[in-house]
Amino acid sequence: MQTRCALVGMPGSGKSTVGRQLARRLDLPFVDLDHRLEELLGTRIRDYFEQHGEEAFRDREAALLAELAAQPGPLVLSTGGGAVLREGNRAALRQGFPHVMYLRASPEEIFRRVRHDRNRPLLQVADPMARLRELYRARDPLYRQAAHYVIETGRPTVNALVNMIMMQLEMAGAVAEPGEPGPTAR
């Protein structure tokens, strides 16, 4: 099966967790873009940002995303929350992944999920809720532009979100519906 699916959305929307479970369910390779970048950079993204700046990080992110988008074969990709900031990245996602899912979560929902997470630089500000609202206003249109599907995350469990994505993939003919033979290789 040649299913290629990418997940985009705000930091804390569940891309890594849902992507890992989706890949497991589909028996496909999984790549977390941020984790792969940390491996390639040899340091945490937060530290790379501090040492080299956001522009240098975004250059490395764009190069890796373009490489993954151009590779053939099945894959579930979880992107970083800011991967959609560059137009070229949005184009690479849409061209390289026939199924880009926007895991849409409100700023309030994201805050509830990650308010105690000290490893998220975006929340280490005086007013994290205001920062989340600001990021959401700026990025929501970009996520929508990159995505083929919008999955409202709300309060469902990870399993429920994976089921929603599976349903979208089944309706698109990218995976077999339960009890049916699989689609031909794409």
Tab-separated table of C-alpha atoms in Angstrom:
chain	number	residue	atom	x	y	z
A	1	MET	CA	0.000	0.000	0.000
A	2	GLN	CA	1.384	3.409	-0.971
A	3	THR	CA	-0.603	5.604	1.432
A	4	ARG	CA	1.199	8.870	2.172
A	5	CYS	CA	-0.291	11.014	4.910
A	6	ALA	CA	1.019	14.114	6.679
A	7	LEU	CA	-0.337	15.761	9.825
A	8	VAL	CA	-0.190	19.518	10.368
A	9	GLY	CA	-1.485	21.685	13.191
A	10	MET	CA	-0.647	23.843	16.158
A	11	PRO	CA	1.948	22.714	18.681
A	12	GLY	CA	0.118	20.500	21.150
A	13	SER	CA	-2.641	19.482	18.720
A	14	GLY	CA	-1.602	15.822	18.880
A	15	LYS	CA	0.273	15.391	15.591
A	16	SER	CA	3.062	13.195	16.964
A	17	THR	CA	0.846	11.003	19.133
A	18	VAL	CA	-1.885	10.590	16.519
A	19	GLY	CA	0.662	10.122	13.715
A	20	ARG	CA	2.462	7.366	15.590
A	21	GLN	CA	-0.834	5.539	16.251
A	22	LEU	CA	-2.027	6.037	12.661
A	23	ALA	CA	1.219	4.620	11.282
A	24	ARG	CA	0.915	1.645	13.618
A	25	ARG	CA	-2.691	1.050	12.521
A	26	LEU	CA	-1.751	1.262	8.830
A	27	ASP	CA	1.520	-0.635	9.333
A	28	LEU	CA	3.445	2.206	7.663
A	29	PRO	CA	6.724	3.965	8.454
A	30	PHE	CA	6.361	7.004	10.714
A	31	VAL	CA	8.524	10.128	10.741
A	32	ASP	CA	8.196	12.904	13.290
A	33	LEU	CA	9.775	15.854	11.467
A	34	ASP	CA	10.902	17.591	14.663
A	35	HIS	CA	12.503	14.432	16.068
A	36	ARG	CA	14.262	13.715	12.766
A	37	LEU	CA	15.537	17.308	12.702
A	38	GLU	CA	16.900	16.968	16.238
A	39	GLU	CA	18.747	13.811	15.170
A	40	LEU	CA	20.226	15.587	12.144
A	41	LEU	CA	21.082	18.758	14.067
A	42	GLY	CA	22.557	16.824	16.983
A	43	THR	CA	20.724	19.039	19.471
A	44	ARG	CA	17.255	20.002	20.658
A	45	ILE	CA	15.314	22.375	18.422
A	46	ARG	CA	15.024	24.832	21.294
A	47	ASP	CA	18.840	24.929	21.640
A	48	TYR	CA	19.337	25.222	17.861
A	49	PHE	CA	16.910	28.175	17.809
A	50	GLU	CA	18.910	29.914	20.562
A	51	GLN	CA	22.289	29.302	18.906
A	52	HIS	CA	21.460	29.837	15.227
A	53	GLY	CA	18.110	31.631	15.090
A	54	GLU	CA	14.734	30.714	13.673
A	55	GLU	CA	15.657	31.417	10.038
A	56	ALA	CA	18.496	28.863	10.093
A	57	PHE	CA	16.194	26.320	11.713
A	58	ARG	CA	13.444	26.955	9.139
A	59	ASP	CA	16.005	26.438	6.336
A	60	ARG	CA	16.945	23.019	7.734
A	61	GLU	CA	13.270	22.149	8.291
A	62	ALA	CA	12.388	23.113	4.691
A	63	ALA	CA	15.236	21.037	3.266
A	64	LEU	CA	14.220	17.929	5.221
A	65	LEU	CA	10.530	18.380	4.410
A	66	ALA	CA	11.309	18.727	0.684
A	67	GLU	CA	13.437	15.567	0.857
A	68	LEU	CA	10.680	13.566	2.587
A	69	ALA	CA	7.993	14.906	0.233
A	70	ALA	CA	10.044	13.854	-2.804
A	71	GLN	CA	10.713	10.320	-1.553
A	72	PRO	CA	8.431	7.661	-2.968
A	73	GLY	CA	6.727	5.082	-0.812
A	74	PRO	CA	4.257	4.923	2.022
A	75	LEU	CA	4.733	7.212	4.995
A	76	VAL	CA	2.938	8.938	7.854
A	77	LEU	CA	4.606	12.275	8.628
A	78	SER	CA	4.040	14.446	11.672
A	79	THR	CA	5.230	18.008	11.033
A	80	GLY	CA	6.310	20.660	13.480
A	81	GLY	CA	3.759	23.359	14.285
A	82	GLY	CA	5.635	25.991	12.272
A	83	ALA	CA	6.358	23.870	9.192
A	84	VAL	CA	3.539	25.602	7.276
A	85	LEU	CA	5.019	29.094	7.712
A	86	ARG	CA	6.870	28.904	4.397
A	87	GLU	CA	4.904	28.747	1.167
A	88	GLY	CA	7.362	26.219	-0.271
A	89	ASN	CA	6.706	23.875	2.655
A	90	ARG	CA	2.941	24.096	2.151
A	91	ALA	CA	3.425	23.274	-1.533
A	92	ALA	CA	5.774	20.369	-0.734
A	93	LEU	CA	3.214	18.940	1.679
A	94	ARG	CA	0.352	19.124	-0.813
A	95	GLN	CA	2.452	17.739	-3.682
A	96	GLY	CA	4.281	15.029	-1.770
A	97	PHE	CA	1.416	13.839	0.412
A	98	PRO	CA	-1.993	13.202	-1.156
A	99	HIS	CA	-3.547	13.182	2.316
A	100	VAL	CA	-2.592	16.160	4.488
A	101	MET	CA	-4.658	16.274	7.667
A	102	TYR	CA	-4.986	19.454	9.723
A	103	LEU	CA	-5.547	18.474	13.342
A	104	ARG	CA	-7.462	21.598	14.319
A	105	ALA	CA	-7.524	22.396	18.028
A	106	SER	CA	-8.608	25.666	19.600
A	107	PRO	CA	-6.058	27.677	21.601
A	108	GLU	CA	-8.075	26.908	24.747
A	109	GLU	CA	-7.945	23.157	24.087
A	110	ILE	CA	-4.211	23.271	23.369
A	111	PHE	CA	-3.610	25.225	26.571
A	112	ARG	CA	-5.526	22.603	28.570
A	113	ARG	CA	-3.354	19.856	27.054
A	114	VAL	CA	0.086	21.429	27.405
A	115	ARG	CA	-0.119	24.022	30.187
A	116	HIS	CA	2.199	22.003	32.446
A	117	ASP	CA	4.702	21.109	29.708
A	118	ARG	CA	7.907	23.072	30.404
A	119	ASN	CA	9.565	21.844	27.190
A	120	ARG	CA	7.367	23.977	24.943
A	121	PRO	CA	9.133	27.283	24.344
A	122	LEU	CA	5.974	28.970	23.058
A	123	LEU	CA	4.370	28.622	26.486
A	124	GLN	CA	7.318	30.023	28.413
A	125	VAL	CA	5.980	33.581	28.148
A	126	ALA	CA	4.117	35.899	30.522
A	127	ASP	CA	0.712	35.145	28.928
A	128	PRO	CA	0.764	31.729	27.219
A	129	MET	CA	-2.962	31.865	26.363
A	130	ALA	CA	-2.521	35.154	24.498
A	131	ARG	CA	0.483	33.673	22.682
A	132	LEU	CA	-1.529	30.610	21.628
A	133	ARG	CA	-4.362	32.808	20.334
A	134	GLU	CA	-1.887	34.925	18.381
A	135	LEU	CA	-0.230	31.838	16.838
A	136	TYR	CA	-3.612	30.345	15.994
A	137	ARG	CA	-4.806	33.520	14.232
A	138	ALA	CA	-1.640	33.620	12.147
A	139	ARG	CA	-1.341	29.900	11.380
A	140	ASP	CA	-4.901	28.596	11.003
A	141	PRO	CA	-5.213	29.900	7.406
A	142	LEU	CA	-1.821	28.363	6.561
A	143	TYR	CA	-2.771	24.967	7.969
A	144	ARG	CA	-5.991	25.094	5.961
A	145	GLN	CA	-4.048	26.006	2.826
A	146	ALA	CA	-1.680	23.055	3.271
A	147	ALA	CA	-4.342	20.499	4.203
A	148	HIS	CA	-6.664	18.345	2.171
A	149	TYR	CA	-8.775	17.565	5.261
A	150	VAL	CA	-9.555	19.337	8.538
A	151	ILE	CA	-9.996	17.049	11.553
A	152	GLU	CA	-11.569	18.816	14.546
A	153	THR	CA	-9.745	17.471	17.581
A	154	GLY	CA	-11.904	18.861	20.392
A	155	ARG	CA	-11.785	16.321	23.202
A	156	PRO	CA	-11.726	12.949	21.398
A	157	THR	CA	-9.271	10.299	22.437
A	158	VAL	CA	-6.230	9.548	20.294
A	159	ASN	CA	-7.978	6.390	19.104
A	160	ALA	CA	-11.070	8.389	18.076
A	161	LEU	CA	-8.891	10.826	16.106
A	162	VAL	CA	-7.105	7.940	14.368
A	163	ASN	CA	-10.522	6.478	13.513
A	164	MET	CA	-11.611	9.831	12.012
A	165	ILE	CA	-8.490	9.949	9.858
A	166	MET	CA	-8.947	6.314	8.838
A	167	MET	CA	-12.498	7.133	7.746
A	168	GLN	CA	-11.219	10.015	5.592
A	169	LEU	CA	-8.574	7.749	4.047
A	170	GLU	CA	-11.174	5.035	3.399
A	171	MET	CA	-13.527	7.517	1.713
A	172	ALA	CA	-10.615	8.733	-0.433
A	173	GLY	CA	-9.837	5.133	-1.430
A	174	ALA	CA	-6.360	5.352	0.112
A	175	VAL	CA	-6.945	2.383	2.435
A	176	ALA	CA	-9.326	-0.552	2.321
A	177	GLU	CA	-12.527	-0.338	4.292
A	178	PRO	CA	-12.820	-3.064	6.916
A	179	GLY	CA	-13.544	-6.406	5.267
A	180	GLU	CA	-12.563	-5.258	1.758
A	181	PRO	CA	-9.400	-6.035	-0.195
A	182	GLY	CA	-6.805	-3.241	-0.134
A	183	PRO	CA	-6.477	-0.669	-2.917
A	184	THR	CA	-3.937	-1.154	-5.642
A	185	ALA	CA	-0.560	0.442	-5.090
A	186	ARG	CA	-0.609	4.151	-5.824
